[in-house]
Coordinates of N, CA, C and O in Angstrom, one line a residue:
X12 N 169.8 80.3 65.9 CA 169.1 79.1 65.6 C 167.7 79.5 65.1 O 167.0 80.3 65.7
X13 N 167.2 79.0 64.1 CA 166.3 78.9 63.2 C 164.9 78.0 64.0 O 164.7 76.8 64.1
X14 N 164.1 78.9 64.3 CA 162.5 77.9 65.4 C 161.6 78.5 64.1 O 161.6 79.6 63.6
X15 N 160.5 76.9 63.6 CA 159.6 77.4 62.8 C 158.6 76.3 63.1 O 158.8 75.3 63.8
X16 N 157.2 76.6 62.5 CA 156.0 76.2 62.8 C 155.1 76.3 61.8 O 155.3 77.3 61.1
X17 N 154.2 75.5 61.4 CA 152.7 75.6 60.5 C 151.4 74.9 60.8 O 151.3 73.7 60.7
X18 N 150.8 75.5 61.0 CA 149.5 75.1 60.8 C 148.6 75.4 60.0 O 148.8 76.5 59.6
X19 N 147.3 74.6 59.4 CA 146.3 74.5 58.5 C 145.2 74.5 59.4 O 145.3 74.0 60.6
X20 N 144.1 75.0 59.0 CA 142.9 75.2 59.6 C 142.0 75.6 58.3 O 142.5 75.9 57.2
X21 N 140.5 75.4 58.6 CA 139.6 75.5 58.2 C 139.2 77.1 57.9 O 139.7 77.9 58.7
X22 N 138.5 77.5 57.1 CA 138.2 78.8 56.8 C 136.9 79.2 57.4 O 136.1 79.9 56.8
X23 N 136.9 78.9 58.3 CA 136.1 79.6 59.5 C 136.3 80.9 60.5 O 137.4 81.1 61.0
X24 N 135.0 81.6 60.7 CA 135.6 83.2 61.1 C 136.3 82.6 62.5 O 137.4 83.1 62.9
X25 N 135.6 81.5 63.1 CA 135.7 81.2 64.5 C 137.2 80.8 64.4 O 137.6 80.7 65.5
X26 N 138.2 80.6 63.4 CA 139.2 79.8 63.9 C 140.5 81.3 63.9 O 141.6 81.0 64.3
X27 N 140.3 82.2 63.5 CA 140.7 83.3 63.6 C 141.3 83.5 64.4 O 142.5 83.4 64.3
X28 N 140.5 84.0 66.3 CA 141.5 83.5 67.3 C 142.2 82.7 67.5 O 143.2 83.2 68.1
X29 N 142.3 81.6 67.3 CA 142.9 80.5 67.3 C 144.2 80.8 66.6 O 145.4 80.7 67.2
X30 N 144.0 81.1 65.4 CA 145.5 81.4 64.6 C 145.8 82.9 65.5 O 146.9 83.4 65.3
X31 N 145.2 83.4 66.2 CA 146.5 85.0 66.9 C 146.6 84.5 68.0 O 147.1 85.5 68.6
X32 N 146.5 83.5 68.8 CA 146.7 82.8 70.0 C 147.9 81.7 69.8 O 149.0 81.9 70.4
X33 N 147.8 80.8 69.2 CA 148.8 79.9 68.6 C 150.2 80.3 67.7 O 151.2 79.6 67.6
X34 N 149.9 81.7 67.2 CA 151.1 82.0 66.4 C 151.7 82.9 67.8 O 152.9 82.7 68.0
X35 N 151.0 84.1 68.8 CA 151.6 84.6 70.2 C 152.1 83.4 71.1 O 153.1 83.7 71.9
X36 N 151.5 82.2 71.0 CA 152.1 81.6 72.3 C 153.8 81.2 71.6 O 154.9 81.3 72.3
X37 N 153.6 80.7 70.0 CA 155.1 80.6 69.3 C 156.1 81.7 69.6 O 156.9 81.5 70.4
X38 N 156.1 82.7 69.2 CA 156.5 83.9 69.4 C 157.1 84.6 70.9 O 158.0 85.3 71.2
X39 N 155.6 83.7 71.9 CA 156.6 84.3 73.6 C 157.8 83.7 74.1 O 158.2 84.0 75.2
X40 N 158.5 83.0 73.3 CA 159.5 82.5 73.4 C 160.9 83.4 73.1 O 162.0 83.0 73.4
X41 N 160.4 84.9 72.3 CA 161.2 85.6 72.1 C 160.7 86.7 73.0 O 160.7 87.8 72.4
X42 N 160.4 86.8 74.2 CA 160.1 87.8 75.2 C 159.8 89.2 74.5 O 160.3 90.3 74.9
X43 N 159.0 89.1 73.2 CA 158.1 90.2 73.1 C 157.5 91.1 74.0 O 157.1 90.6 75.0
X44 N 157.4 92.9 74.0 CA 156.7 93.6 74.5 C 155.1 93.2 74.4 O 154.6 92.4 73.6
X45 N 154.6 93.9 75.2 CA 152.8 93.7 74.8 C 152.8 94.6 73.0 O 152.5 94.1 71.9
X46 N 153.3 95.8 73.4 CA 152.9 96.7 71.7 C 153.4 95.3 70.6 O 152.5 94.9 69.8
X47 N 154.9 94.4 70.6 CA 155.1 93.9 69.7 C 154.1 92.5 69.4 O 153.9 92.3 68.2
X48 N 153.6 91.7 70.4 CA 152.7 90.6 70.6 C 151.3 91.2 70.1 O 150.8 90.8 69.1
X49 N 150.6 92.5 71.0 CA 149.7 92.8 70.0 C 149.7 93.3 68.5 O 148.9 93.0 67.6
X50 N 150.6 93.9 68.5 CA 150.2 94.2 66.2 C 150.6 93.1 66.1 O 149.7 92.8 65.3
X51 N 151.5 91.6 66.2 CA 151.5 90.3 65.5 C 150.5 90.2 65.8 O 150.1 90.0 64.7
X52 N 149.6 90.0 66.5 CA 148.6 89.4 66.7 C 146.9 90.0 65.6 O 146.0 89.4 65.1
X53 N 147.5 91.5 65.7 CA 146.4 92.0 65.0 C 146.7 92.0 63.2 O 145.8 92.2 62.4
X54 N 148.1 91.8 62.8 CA 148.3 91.6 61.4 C 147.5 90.2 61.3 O 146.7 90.1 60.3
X55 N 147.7 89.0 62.2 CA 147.7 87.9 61.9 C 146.0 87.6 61.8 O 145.4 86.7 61.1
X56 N 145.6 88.6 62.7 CA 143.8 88.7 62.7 C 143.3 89.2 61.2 O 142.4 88.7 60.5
X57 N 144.0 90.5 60.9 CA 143.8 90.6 59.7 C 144.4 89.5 58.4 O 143.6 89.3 57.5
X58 N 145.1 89.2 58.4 CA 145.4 88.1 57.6 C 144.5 87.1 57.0 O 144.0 87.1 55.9
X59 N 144.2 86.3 58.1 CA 143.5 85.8 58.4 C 141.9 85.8 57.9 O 141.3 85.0 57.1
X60 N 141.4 87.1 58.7 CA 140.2 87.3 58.0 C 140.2 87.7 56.5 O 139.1 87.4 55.9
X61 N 140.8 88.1 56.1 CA 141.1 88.7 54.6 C 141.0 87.2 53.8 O 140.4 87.1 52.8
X62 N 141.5 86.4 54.3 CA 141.6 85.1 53.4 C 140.2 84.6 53.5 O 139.5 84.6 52.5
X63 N 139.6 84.0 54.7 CA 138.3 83.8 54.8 C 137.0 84.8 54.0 O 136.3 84.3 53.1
X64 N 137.0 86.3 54.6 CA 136.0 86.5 53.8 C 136.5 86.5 52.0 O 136.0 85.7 51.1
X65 N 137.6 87.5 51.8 CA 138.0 87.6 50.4 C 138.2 86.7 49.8 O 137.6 86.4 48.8
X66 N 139.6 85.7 50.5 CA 139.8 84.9 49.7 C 138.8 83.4 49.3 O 138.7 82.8 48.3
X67 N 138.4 83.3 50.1 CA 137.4 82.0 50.2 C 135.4 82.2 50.4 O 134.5 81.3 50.6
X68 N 135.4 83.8 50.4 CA 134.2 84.6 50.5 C 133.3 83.3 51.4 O 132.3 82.6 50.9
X69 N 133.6 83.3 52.0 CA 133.1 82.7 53.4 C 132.8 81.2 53.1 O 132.0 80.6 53.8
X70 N 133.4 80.6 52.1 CA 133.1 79.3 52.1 C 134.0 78.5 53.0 O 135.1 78.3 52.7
X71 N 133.6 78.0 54.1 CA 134.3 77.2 55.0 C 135.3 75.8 54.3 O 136.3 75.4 54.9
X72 N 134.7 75.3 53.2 CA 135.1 74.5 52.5 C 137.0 74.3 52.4 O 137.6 73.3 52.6
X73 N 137.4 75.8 52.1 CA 138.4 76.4 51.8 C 139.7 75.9 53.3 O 139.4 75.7 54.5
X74 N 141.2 75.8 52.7 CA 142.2 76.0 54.0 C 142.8 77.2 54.2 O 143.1 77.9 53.2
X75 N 143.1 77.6 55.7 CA 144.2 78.9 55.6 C 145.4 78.0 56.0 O 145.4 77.1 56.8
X76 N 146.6 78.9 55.3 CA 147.5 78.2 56.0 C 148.4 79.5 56.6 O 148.3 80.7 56.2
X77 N 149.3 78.9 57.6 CA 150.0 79.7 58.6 C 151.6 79.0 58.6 O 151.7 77.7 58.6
X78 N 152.9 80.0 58.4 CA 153.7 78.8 59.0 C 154.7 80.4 59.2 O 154.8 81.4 58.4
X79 N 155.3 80.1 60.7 CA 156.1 81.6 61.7 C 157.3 80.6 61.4 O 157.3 79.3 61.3
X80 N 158.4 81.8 61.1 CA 159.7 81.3 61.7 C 160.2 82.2 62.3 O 159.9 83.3 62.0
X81 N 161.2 82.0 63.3 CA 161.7 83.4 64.1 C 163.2 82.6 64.0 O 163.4 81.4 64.1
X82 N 164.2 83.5 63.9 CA 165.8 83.5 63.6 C 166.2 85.0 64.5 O 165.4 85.9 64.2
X83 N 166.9 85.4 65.2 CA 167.9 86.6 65.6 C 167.0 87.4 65.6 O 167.0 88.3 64.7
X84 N 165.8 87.3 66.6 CA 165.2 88.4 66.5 C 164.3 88.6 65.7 O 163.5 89.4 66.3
X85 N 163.7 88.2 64.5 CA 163.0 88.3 63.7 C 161.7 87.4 63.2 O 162.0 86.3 62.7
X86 N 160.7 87.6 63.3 CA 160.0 86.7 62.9 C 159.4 86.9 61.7 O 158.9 88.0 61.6
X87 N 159.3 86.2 61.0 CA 158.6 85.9 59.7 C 157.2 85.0 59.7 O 157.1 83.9 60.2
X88 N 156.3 85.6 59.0 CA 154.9 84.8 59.1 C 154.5 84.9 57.1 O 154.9 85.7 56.3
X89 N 154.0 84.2 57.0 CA 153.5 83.9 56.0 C 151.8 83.3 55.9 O 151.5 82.2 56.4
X90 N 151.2 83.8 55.5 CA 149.9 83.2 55.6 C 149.2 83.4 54.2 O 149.4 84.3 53.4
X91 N 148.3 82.0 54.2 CA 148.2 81.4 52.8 C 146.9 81.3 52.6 O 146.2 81.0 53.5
X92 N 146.5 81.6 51.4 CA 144.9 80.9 50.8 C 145.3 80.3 49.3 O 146.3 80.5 48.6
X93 N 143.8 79.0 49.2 CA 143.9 78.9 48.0 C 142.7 79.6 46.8 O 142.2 79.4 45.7
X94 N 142.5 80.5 47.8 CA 141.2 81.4 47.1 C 140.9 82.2 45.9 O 141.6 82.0 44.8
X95 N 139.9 83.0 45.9 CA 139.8 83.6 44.3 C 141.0 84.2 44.2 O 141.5 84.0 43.0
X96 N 141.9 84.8 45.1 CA 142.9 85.4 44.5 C 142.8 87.3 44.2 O 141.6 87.6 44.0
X97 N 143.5 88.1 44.2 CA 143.3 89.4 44.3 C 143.5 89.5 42.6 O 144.2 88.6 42.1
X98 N 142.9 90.5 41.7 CA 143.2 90.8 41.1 C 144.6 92.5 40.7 O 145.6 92.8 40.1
X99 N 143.7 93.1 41.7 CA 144.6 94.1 41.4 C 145.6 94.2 43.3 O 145.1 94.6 44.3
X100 N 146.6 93.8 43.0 CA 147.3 93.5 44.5 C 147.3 95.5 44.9 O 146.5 96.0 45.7
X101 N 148.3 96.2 44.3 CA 148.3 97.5 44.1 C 146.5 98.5 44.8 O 146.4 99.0 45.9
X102 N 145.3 98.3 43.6 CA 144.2 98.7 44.6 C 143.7 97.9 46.0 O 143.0 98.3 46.9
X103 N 144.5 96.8 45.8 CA 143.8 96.1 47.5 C 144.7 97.1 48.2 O 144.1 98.0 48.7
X104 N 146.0 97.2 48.4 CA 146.5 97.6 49.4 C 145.9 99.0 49.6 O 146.3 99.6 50.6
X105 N 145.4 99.5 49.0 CA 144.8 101.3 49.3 C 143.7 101.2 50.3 O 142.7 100.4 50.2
X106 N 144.0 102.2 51.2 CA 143.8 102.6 52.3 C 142.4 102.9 52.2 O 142.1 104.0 51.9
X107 N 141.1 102.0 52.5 CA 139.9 102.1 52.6 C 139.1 101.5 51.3 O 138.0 102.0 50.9
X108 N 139.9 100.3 50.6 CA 139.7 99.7 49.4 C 138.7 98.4 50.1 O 139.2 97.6 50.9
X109 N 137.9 98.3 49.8 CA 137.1 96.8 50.5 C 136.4 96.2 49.0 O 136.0 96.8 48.0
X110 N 136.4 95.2 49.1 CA 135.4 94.0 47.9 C 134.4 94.1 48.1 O 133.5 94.3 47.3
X111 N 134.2 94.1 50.0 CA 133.0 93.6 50.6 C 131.8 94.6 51.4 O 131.0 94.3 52.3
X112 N 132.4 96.0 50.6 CA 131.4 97.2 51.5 C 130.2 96.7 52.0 O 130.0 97.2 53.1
X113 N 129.3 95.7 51.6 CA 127.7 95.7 52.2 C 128.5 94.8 53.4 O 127.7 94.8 54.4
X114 N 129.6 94.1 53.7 CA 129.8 93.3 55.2 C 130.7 94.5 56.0 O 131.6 94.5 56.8
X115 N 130.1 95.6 55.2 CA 130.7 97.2 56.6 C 132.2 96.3 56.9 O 132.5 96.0 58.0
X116 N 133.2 96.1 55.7 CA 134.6 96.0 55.7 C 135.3 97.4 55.8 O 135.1 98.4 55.1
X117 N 136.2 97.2 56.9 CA 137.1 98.8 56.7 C 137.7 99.2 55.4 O 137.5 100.2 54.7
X118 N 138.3 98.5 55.1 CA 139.5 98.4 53.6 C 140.6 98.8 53.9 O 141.4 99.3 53.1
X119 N 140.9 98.4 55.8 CA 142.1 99.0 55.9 C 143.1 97.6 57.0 O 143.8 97.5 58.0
X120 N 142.9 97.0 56.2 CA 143.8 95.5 56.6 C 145.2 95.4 55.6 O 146.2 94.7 56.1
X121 N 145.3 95.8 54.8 CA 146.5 95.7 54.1 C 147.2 97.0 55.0 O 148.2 97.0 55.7
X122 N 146.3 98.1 54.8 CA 147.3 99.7 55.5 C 148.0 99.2 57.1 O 149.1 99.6 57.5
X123 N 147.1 98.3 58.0 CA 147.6 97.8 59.5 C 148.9 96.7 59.5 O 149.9 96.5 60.2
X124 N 148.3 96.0 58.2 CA 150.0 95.2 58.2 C 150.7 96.3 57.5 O 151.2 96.9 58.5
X125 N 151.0 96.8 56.6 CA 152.0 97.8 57.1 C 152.9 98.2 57.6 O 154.1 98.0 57.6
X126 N 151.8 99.1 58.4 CA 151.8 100.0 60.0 C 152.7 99.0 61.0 O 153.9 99.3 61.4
X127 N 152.1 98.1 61.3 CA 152.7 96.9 62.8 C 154.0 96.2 61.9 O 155.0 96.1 62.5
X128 N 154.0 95.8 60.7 CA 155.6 95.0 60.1 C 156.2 95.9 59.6 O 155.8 97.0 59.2
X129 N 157.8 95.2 59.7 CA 158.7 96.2 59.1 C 158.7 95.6 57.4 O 159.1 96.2 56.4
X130 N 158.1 94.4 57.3 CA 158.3 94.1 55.5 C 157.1 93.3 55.5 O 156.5 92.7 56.4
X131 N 156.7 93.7 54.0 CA 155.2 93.2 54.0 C 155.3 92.7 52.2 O 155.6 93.6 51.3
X132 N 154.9 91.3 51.9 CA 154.9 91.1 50.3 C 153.8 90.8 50.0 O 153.3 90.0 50.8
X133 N 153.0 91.1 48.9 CA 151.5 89.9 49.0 C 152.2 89.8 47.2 O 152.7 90.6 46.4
X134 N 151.7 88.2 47.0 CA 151.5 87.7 45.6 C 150.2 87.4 45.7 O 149.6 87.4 46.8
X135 N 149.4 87.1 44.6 CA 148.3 87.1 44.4 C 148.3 86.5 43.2 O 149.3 86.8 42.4
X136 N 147.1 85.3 42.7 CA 146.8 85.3 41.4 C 145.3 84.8 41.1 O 145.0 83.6 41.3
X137 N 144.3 85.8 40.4 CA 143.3 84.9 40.6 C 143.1 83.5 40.4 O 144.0 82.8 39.9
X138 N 142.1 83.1 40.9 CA 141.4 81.6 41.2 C 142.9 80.7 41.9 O 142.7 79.5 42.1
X139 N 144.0 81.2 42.2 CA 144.6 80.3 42.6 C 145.1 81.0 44.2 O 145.4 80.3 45.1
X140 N 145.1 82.5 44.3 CA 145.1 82.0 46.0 C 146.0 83.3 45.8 O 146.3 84.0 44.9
X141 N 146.3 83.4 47.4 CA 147.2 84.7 47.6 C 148.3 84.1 48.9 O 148.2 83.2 49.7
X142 N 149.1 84.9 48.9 CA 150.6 84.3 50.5 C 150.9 85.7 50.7 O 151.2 86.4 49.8
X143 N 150.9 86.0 51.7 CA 151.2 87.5 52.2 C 152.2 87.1 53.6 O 151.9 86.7 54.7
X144 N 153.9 87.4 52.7 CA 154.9 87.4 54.0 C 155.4 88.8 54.9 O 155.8 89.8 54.4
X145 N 155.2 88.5 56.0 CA 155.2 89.7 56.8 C 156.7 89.4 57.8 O 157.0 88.4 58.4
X146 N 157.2 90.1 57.7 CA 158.8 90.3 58.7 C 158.6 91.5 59.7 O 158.3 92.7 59.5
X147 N 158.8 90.8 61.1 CA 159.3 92.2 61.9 C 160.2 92.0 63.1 O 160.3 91.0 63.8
X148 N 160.8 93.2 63.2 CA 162.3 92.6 64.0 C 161.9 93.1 65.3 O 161.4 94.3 65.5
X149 N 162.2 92.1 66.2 CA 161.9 92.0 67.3 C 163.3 92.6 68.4 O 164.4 92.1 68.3
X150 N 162.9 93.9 69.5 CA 163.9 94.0 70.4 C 164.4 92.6 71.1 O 163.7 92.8 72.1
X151 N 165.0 91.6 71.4 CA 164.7 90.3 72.1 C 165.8 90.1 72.6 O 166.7 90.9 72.3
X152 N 166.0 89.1 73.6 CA 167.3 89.0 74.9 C 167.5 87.3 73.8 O 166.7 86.5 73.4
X153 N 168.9 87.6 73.5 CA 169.5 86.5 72.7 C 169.5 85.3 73.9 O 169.5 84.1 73.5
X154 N 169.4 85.3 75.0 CA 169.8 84.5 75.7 C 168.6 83.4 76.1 O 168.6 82.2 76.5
X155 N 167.6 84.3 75.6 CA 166.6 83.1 75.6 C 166.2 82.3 74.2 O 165.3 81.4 74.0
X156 N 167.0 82.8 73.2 CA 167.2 81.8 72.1 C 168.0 80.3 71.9 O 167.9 79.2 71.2
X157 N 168.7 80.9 72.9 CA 169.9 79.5 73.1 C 169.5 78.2 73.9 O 170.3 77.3 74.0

């Protein structure tokens, strides 16, 4: 059976936890390990922030959006801006690549989703925004699906 969820929020840094708290509490329903609950939790932080500073360069004005589905183990996240948009998707994802060196950015938020999902897509186009879907398959007891 097919369990899904979305939420919209404000492009504020503060609402950040909020989206890795809300998308973990969706998700304990598939009796996640701590290792698997924390990297969802820290893609989703990176996500997240990536859209706020990059995509919306801190204009609060801006929405992120969020929407998890979990099917047989697997959850799928997708998270959305309608921001400047990446130009080169290929150099964002390199390992220590930042826009924002003077805000002492790692440049390593694309390399950690990665690392923690087993599938990772980002589209991108400027001035219209970016959706980065992340899949990762969860060890989980079927019986609390039912």
């Amino acid at each position: 059976m097919r369990n899904e969820m979305q939420m919209q929020f404000s492009a504020l840094s503060q609402n950040e936890s909020f989206a890795r708290v809300t998308v973990a509490a969706f998700i304990a329903q598939l009796d996640p390990t701590m290792d698997e609950l924390t990297e969802i939790k820290t893609v989703v932080s990176e996500a997240v922030t990536n859209s706020i500073i990059h995509g919306y360069e801190g204009n609060p004005a801006g929405s992120v959006y969020i929407s998890v589905a979990i099917e047989d183990g697997v959850v799928e996240l997708i998270i959305r801006d309608e921001g400047v948009g990446i130009s080169d998707i290929e150099e964002a994802r390199q390992p220590l690549f930042t826009t924002k060196p003077e805000l002492e950015r790692s440049g390593m938020g694309f390399t950690i989703m990665e690392n923690f999902m087993d599938e990772i897509e980002v589209e991108s186009q400027p001035s219209l925004g970016t959706i980065i879907r992340l899949k990762k398959h969860l060890a989980f007891n079927k019986a609390l699906c039912n």
